[in-house]
Amino acid sequence: MIPTERRPILVLQHIRCEPPATYEEILTAYGYQVHRVELDEGEALPDHTDFAAVIVMGGPMGALDDAIHPWLAAERAYIARAVAAGVPYWGVCLGAQLLAASLGAKVYTGAVPEVGTYDVELTAAAPVDPVFGRLPDRFSVFQWHSDTFELPLGARRLAESALYTNQVFAVGSAYGVQFHVEVDAELAQEWAVVDSYRDALEALYGEGATERVLDELAETAEANRKVATTIFEAWMDAFVVTRT
């Protein structure tokens, strides 16, 4: 065990250009240290009991791409153990899909990619949720995904969009969030130079699509930040601070 009064927060990343961003700023403001593990670079998974919470970010791979990234199977098993032990979990995009898969739900490629700014609506379960109950019934978020998931057994579905029914779900203190409200325009510029991201976007929407998406994000960055701050601080207050 790490012999500190306040245990750090574990962040699992799958590519360097997808850090927690706004979420990490909030962790710092709360006085937590961040222990970052780059799984795509071969770094090892630490003991989850050493940490106050686990945050799992996005990435270009699929949650079940074990043939290309064999470490994904170990990551899913790790997530399942941590959640079963009651460790608070916050999964973003791929991190949400990995949470669903680790809890036995189906993860698959959707019919239409969802890239850009989209409206999301809360479900009937959201108003009483300690995290998403703080948001308005409808709000806009930045999306960048083509995979989706079914709900694990016993999960609370908290938000949906016109294209994807499952945008946010929770199982106890474990939350899966499909969208990227933590990202600002500067960070998204780093995504634009990732070949797989840029190629997929321009194959879908045509030449110049990347610049259009980035321009749109620049215009909505502050609104995304407000959503990120609202939900992440609520999750911290409800589940993380209370156990450290």
CSV table of C-alpha atoms in Angstrom, one decimal:
chain,number,residue,atom,x,y,z
A,1,MET,CA,0.0,0.0,0.0
A,2,ILE,CA,1.1,3.6,-0.7
A,3,PRO,CA,1.7,5.1,2.8
A,4,THR,CA,0.0,8.5,2.3
A,5,GLU,CA,-2.9,10.0,4.1
A,6,ARG,CA,-4.7,10.7,0.8
A,7,ARG,CA,-4.2,8.0,-1.8
A,8,PRO,CA,-3.5,9.2,-5.4
A,9,ILE,CA,-5.8,8.8,-8.4
A,10,LEU,CA,-4.9,6.2,-11.0
A,11,VAL,CA,-5.3,7.3,-14.6
A,12,LEU,CA,-5.1,4.7,-17.4
A,13,GLN,CA,-4.3,6.1,-20.8
A,14,HIS,CA,-4.3,4.4,-24.2
A,15,ILE,CA,-2.6,7.1,-26.2
A,16,ARG,CA,-0.7,10.2,-24.8
A,17,CYS,CA,-2.9,12.7,-26.5
A,18,GLU,CA,-6.0,11.6,-24.5
A,19,PRO,CA,-5.2,12.7,-21.0
A,20,PRO,CA,-7.9,13.7,-18.4
A,21,ALA,CA,-7.4,17.4,-19.3
A,22,THR,CA,-10.1,19.3,-17.5
A,23,TYR,CA,-10.7,16.4,-15.1
A,24,GLU,CA,-7.1,16.4,-14.2
A,25,GLU,CA,-7.2,20.1,-13.4
A,26,ILE,CA,-10.1,19.4,-11.0
A,27,LEU,CA,-8.1,16.5,-9.3
A,28,THR,CA,-5.2,18.9,-8.7
A,29,ALA,CA,-7.6,21.5,-7.3
A,30,TYR,CA,-8.9,18.9,-4.9
A,31,GLY,CA,-5.4,18.1,-3.8
A,32,TYR,CA,-4.9,14.7,-5.4
A,33,GLN,CA,-1.8,13.4,-7.1
A,34,VAL,CA,-2.3,11.6,-10.4
A,35,HIS,CA,-0.5,8.3,-11.1
A,36,ARG,CA,-0.6,7.9,-14.9
A,37,VAL,CA,-0.1,4.6,-16.7
A,38,GLU,CA,0.3,4.4,-20.4
A,39,LEU,CA,-0.9,1.0,-21.3
A,40,ASP,CA,-0.2,1.3,-25.0
A,41,GLU,CA,3.4,1.8,-24.1
A,42,GLY,CA,3.6,-1.4,-22.1
A,43,GLU,CA,3.4,0.1,-18.6
A,44,ALA,CA,2.2,-2.2,-15.9
A,45,LEU,CA,-1.1,-2.1,-14.1
A,46,PRO,CA,-0.6,-1.3,-10.4
A,47,ASP,CA,-2.5,-2.6,-7.4
A,48,HIS,CA,-5.9,-0.9,-7.5
A,49,THR,CA,-6.1,-0.8,-3.7
A,50,ASP,CA,-3.3,1.8,-3.7
A,51,PHE,CA,-5.6,4.4,-5.2
A,52,ALA,CA,-8.6,6.5,-4.2
A,53,ALA,CA,-10.2,6.1,-7.7
A,54,VAL,CA,-9.6,4.9,-11.2
A,55,ILE,CA,-10.0,7.0,-14.3
A,56,VAL,CA,-9.9,5.4,-17.7
A,57,MET,CA,-9.6,7.5,-20.8
A,58,GLY,CA,-10.2,7.1,-24.5
A,59,GLY,CA,-8.1,5.8,-27.4
A,60,PRO,CA,-8.1,4.8,-31.0
A,61,MET,CA,-8.5,1.1,-30.4
A,62,GLY,CA,-11.7,-0.9,-29.7
A,63,ALA,CA,-12.5,-2.3,-26.2
A,64,LEU,CA,-12.2,-5.8,-27.6
A,65,ASP,CA,-9.2,-5.4,-29.9
A,66,ASP,CA,-7.2,-8.0,-28.0
A,67,ALA,CA,-5.6,-9.4,-31.2
A,68,ILE,CA,-3.9,-6.1,-31.8
A,69,HIS,CA,-3.5,-5.0,-28.2
A,70,PRO,CA,-3.2,-8.1,-26.0
A,71,TRP,CA,-3.1,-5.9,-22.8
A,72,LEU,CA,-6.8,-5.0,-23.2
A,73,ALA,CA,-7.9,-8.3,-21.8
A,74,ALA,CA,-5.8,-7.7,-18.6
A,75,GLU,CA,-7.2,-4.1,-18.4
A,76,ARG,CA,-10.8,-5.4,-18.6
A,77,ALA,CA,-10.2,-7.9,-15.8
A,78,TYR,CA,-8.5,-5.2,-13.8
A,79,ILE,CA,-11.5,-2.9,-14.2
A,80,ALA,CA,-13.8,-5.7,-13.2
A,81,ARG,CA,-11.8,-6.3,-10.0
A,82,ALA,CA,-11.6,-2.7,-9.1
A,83,VAL,CA,-15.3,-2.0,-9.5
A,84,ALA,CA,-16.2,-5.2,-7.6
A,85,ALA,CA,-14.0,-3.9,-4.8
A,86,GLY,CA,-16.0,-0.6,-4.7
A,87,VAL,CA,-13.2,1.6,-6.1
A,88,PRO,CA,-14.8,4.7,-7.7
A,89,TYR,CA,-14.4,4.6,-11.5
A,90,TRP,CA,-14.8,7.2,-14.2
A,91,GLY,CA,-14.5,6.0,-17.8
A,92,VAL,CA,-14.5,8.3,-20.8
A,93,CYS,CA,-15.4,7.0,-24.3
A,94,LEU,CA,-13.2,3.9,-24.6
A,95,GLY,CA,-13.1,3.9,-20.8
A,96,ALA,CA,-16.9,3.7,-20.8
A,97,GLN,CA,-16.9,0.9,-23.3
A,98,LEU,CA,-14.2,-1.0,-21.3
A,99,LEU,CA,-16.4,-0.6,-18.2
A,100,ALA,CA,-19.4,-2.1,-20.0
A,101,ALA,CA,-17.3,-5.0,-21.4
A,102,SER,CA,-15.7,-5.7,-18.1
A,103,LEU,CA,-19.2,-6.0,-16.5
A,104,GLY,CA,-20.3,-8.5,-19.2
A,105,ALA,CA,-22.1,-6.2,-21.6
A,106,LYS,CA,-21.8,-6.3,-25.4
A,107,VAL,CA,-19.6,-3.6,-27.1
A,108,TYR,CA,-19.8,-3.1,-30.8
A,109,THR,CA,-19.4,-0.7,-33.7
A,110,GLY,CA,-22.5,1.5,-34.2
A,111,ALA,CA,-24.3,2.2,-37.4
A,112,VAL,CA,-23.1,5.8,-37.7
A,113,PRO,CA,-20.1,7.5,-36.1
A,114,GLU,CA,-20.8,10.4,-33.7
A,115,VAL,CA,-18.2,13.1,-34.2
A,116,GLY,CA,-18.7,16.8,-33.4
A,117,THR,CA,-21.1,18.6,-31.1
A,118,TYR,CA,-24.4,16.8,-30.3
A,119,ASP,CA,-27.2,17.2,-27.9
A,120,VAL,CA,-27.6,14.8,-25.1
A,121,GLU,CA,-30.8,14.3,-23.0
A,122,LEU,CA,-31.0,13.0,-19.4
A,123,THR,CA,-33.1,9.9,-18.7
A,124,ALA,CA,-35.8,9.6,-16.1
A,125,ALA,CA,-33.2,8.1,-13.7
A,126,ALA,CA,-30.9,11.1,-13.9
A,127,PRO,CA,-32.6,13.6,-11.6
A,128,VAL,CA,-32.0,11.5,-8.5
A,129,ASP,CA,-28.5,10.6,-9.5
A,130,PRO,CA,-25.9,12.4,-7.3
A,131,VAL,CA,-23.7,13.2,-10.4
A,132,PHE,CA,-25.9,13.8,-13.4
A,133,GLY,CA,-28.8,15.2,-11.4
A,134,ARG,CA,-27.0,18.5,-11.4
A,135,LEU,CA,-27.3,19.0,-15.1
A,136,PRO,CA,-30.2,20.4,-17.2
A,137,ASP,CA,-32.4,18.0,-19.0
A,138,ARG,CA,-30.7,18.7,-22.3
A,139,PHE,CA,-27.2,19.9,-23.1
A,140,SER,CA,-24.6,19.8,-25.8
A,141,VAL,CA,-21.3,17.8,-25.7
A,142,PHE,CA,-18.3,17.0,-27.9
A,143,GLN,CA,-18.3,13.5,-29.3
A,144,TRP,CA,-15.7,11.4,-31.1
A,145,HIS,CA,-16.7,7.7,-31.3
A,146,SER,CA,-18.0,5.0,-33.6
A,147,ASP,CA,-18.3,2.1,-31.0
A,148,THR,CA,-21.1,1.8,-28.5
A,149,PHE,CA,-22.3,-0.7,-25.9
A,150,GLU,CA,-25.3,-2.4,-24.3
A,151,LEU,CA,-25.9,-1.7,-20.6
A,152,PRO,CA,-24.4,-4.1,-18.0
A,153,LEU,CA,-26.9,-5.9,-15.7
A,154,GLY,CA,-28.1,-3.6,-13.0
A,155,ALA,CA,-26.7,-0.4,-14.6
A,156,ARG,CA,-28.5,3.0,-14.4
A,157,ARG,CA,-28.9,4.6,-17.8
A,158,LEU,CA,-28.5,8.3,-17.3
A,159,ALA,CA,-28.2,10.0,-20.7
A,160,GLU,CA,-28.9,9.4,-24.4
A,161,SER,CA,-28.5,11.1,-27.8
A,162,ALA,CA,-30.5,10.8,-31.0
A,163,LEU,CA,-28.0,8.4,-32.4
A,164,TYR,CA,-27.0,6.4,-29.4
A,165,THR,CA,-29.3,5.4,-26.5
A,166,ASN,CA,-26.5,4.7,-24.1
A,167,GLN,CA,-24.4,7.8,-23.5
A,168,VAL,CA,-23.9,7.6,-19.7
A,169,PHE,CA,-24.4,4.7,-17.3
A,170,ALA,CA,-23.5,4.0,-13.7
A,171,VAL,CA,-23.1,1.0,-11.5
A,172,GLY,CA,-22.7,2.1,-8.0
A,173,SER,CA,-19.7,4.6,-8.0
A,174,ALA,CA,-18.6,3.4,-11.4
A,175,TYR,CA,-19.6,5.8,-14.3
A,176,GLY,CA,-19.2,5.4,-18.0
A,177,VAL,CA,-19.4,8.6,-20.0
A,178,GLN,CA,-19.4,8.2,-23.8
A,179,PHE,CA,-18.6,11.9,-24.7
A,180,HIS,CA,-15.6,14.1,-24.3
A,181,VAL,CA,-16.4,17.2,-22.3
A,182,GLU,CA,-12.9,17.3,-20.8
A,183,VAL,CA,-11.3,18.2,-24.2
A,184,ASP,CA,-10.5,21.8,-25.3
A,185,ALA,CA,-9.7,23.0,-28.8
A,186,GLU,CA,-5.9,22.9,-28.1
A,187,LEU,CA,-6.0,19.3,-27.0
A,188,ALA,CA,-8.2,18.3,-29.9
A,189,GLN,CA,-5.5,19.7,-32.3
A,190,GLU,CA,-3.3,16.9,-31.0
A,191,TRP,CA,-5.9,14.4,-32.0
A,192,ALA,CA,-6.0,15.8,-35.5
A,193,VAL,CA,-2.4,14.7,-36.2
A,194,VAL,CA,-3.2,11.1,-35.2
A,195,ASP,CA,-3.5,9.4,-38.6
A,196,SER,CA,-6.2,6.9,-37.6
A,197,TYR,CA,-8.4,9.7,-36.1
A,198,ARG,CA,-7.9,12.1,-39.0
A,199,ASP,CA,-8.3,9.5,-41.7
A,200,ALA,CA,-11.5,8.1,-40.3
A,201,LEU,CA,-13.0,11.5,-39.9
A,202,GLU,CA,-12.2,12.7,-43.4
A,203,ALA,CA,-13.2,9.3,-44.9
A,204,LEU,CA,-16.6,9.9,-43.3
A,205,TYR,CA,-17.2,13.6,-43.8
A,206,GLY,CA,-14.8,14.5,-46.7
A,207,GLU,CA,-11.7,16.6,-47.0
A,208,GLY,CA,-11.5,19.4,-44.5
A,209,ALA,CA,-13.7,17.7,-42.0
A,210,THR,CA,-11.1,17.7,-39.2
A,211,GLU,CA,-10.7,21.5,-39.4
A,212,ARG,CA,-14.5,22.0,-39.3
A,213,VAL,CA,-14.8,19.8,-36.2
A,214,LEU,CA,-12.0,21.6,-34.5
A,215,ASP,CA,-13.6,25.0,-35.3
A,216,GLU,CA,-16.9,23.8,-33.9
A,217,LEU,CA,-15.2,22.6,-30.7
A,218,ALA,CA,-13.4,25.9,-30.3
A,219,GLU,CA,-16.8,27.6,-30.3
A,220,THR,CA,-18.3,25.2,-27.7
A,221,ALA,CA,-15.3,24.6,-25.5
A,222,GLU,CA,-16.5,26.7,-22.6
A,223,ALA,CA,-19.9,25.0,-22.5
A,224,ASN,CA,-18.1,21.6,-22.5
A,225,ARG,CA,-15.9,22.7,-19.7
A,226,LYS,CA,-18.9,23.7,-17.6
A,227,VAL,CA,-20.5,20.3,-18.1
A,228,ALA,CA,-17.2,18.5,-17.2
A,229,THR,CA,-16.7,20.6,-14.1
A,230,THR,CA,-20.3,20.0,-12.9
A,231,ILE,CA,-20.3,16.2,-13.3
A,232,PHE,CA,-16.8,15.5,-12.3
A,233,GLU,CA,-16.9,17.6,-9.1
A,234,ALA,CA,-20.2,16.0,-8.2
A,235,TRP,CA,-18.6,12.5,-8.7
A,236,MET,CA,-15.6,13.5,-6.6
A,237,ASP,CA,-17.8,14.9,-3.8
A,238,ALA,CA,-20.2,11.9,-3.8
A,239,PHE,CA,-17.7,9.0,-4.1
A,240,VAL,CA,-14.0,9.9,-3.9
A,241,VAL,CA,-13.6,12.5,-1.2
A,242,THR,CA,-15.8,10.4,1.1
A,243,ARG,CA,-13.4,7.4,1.0
A,244,THR,CA,-10.0,9.1,1.4
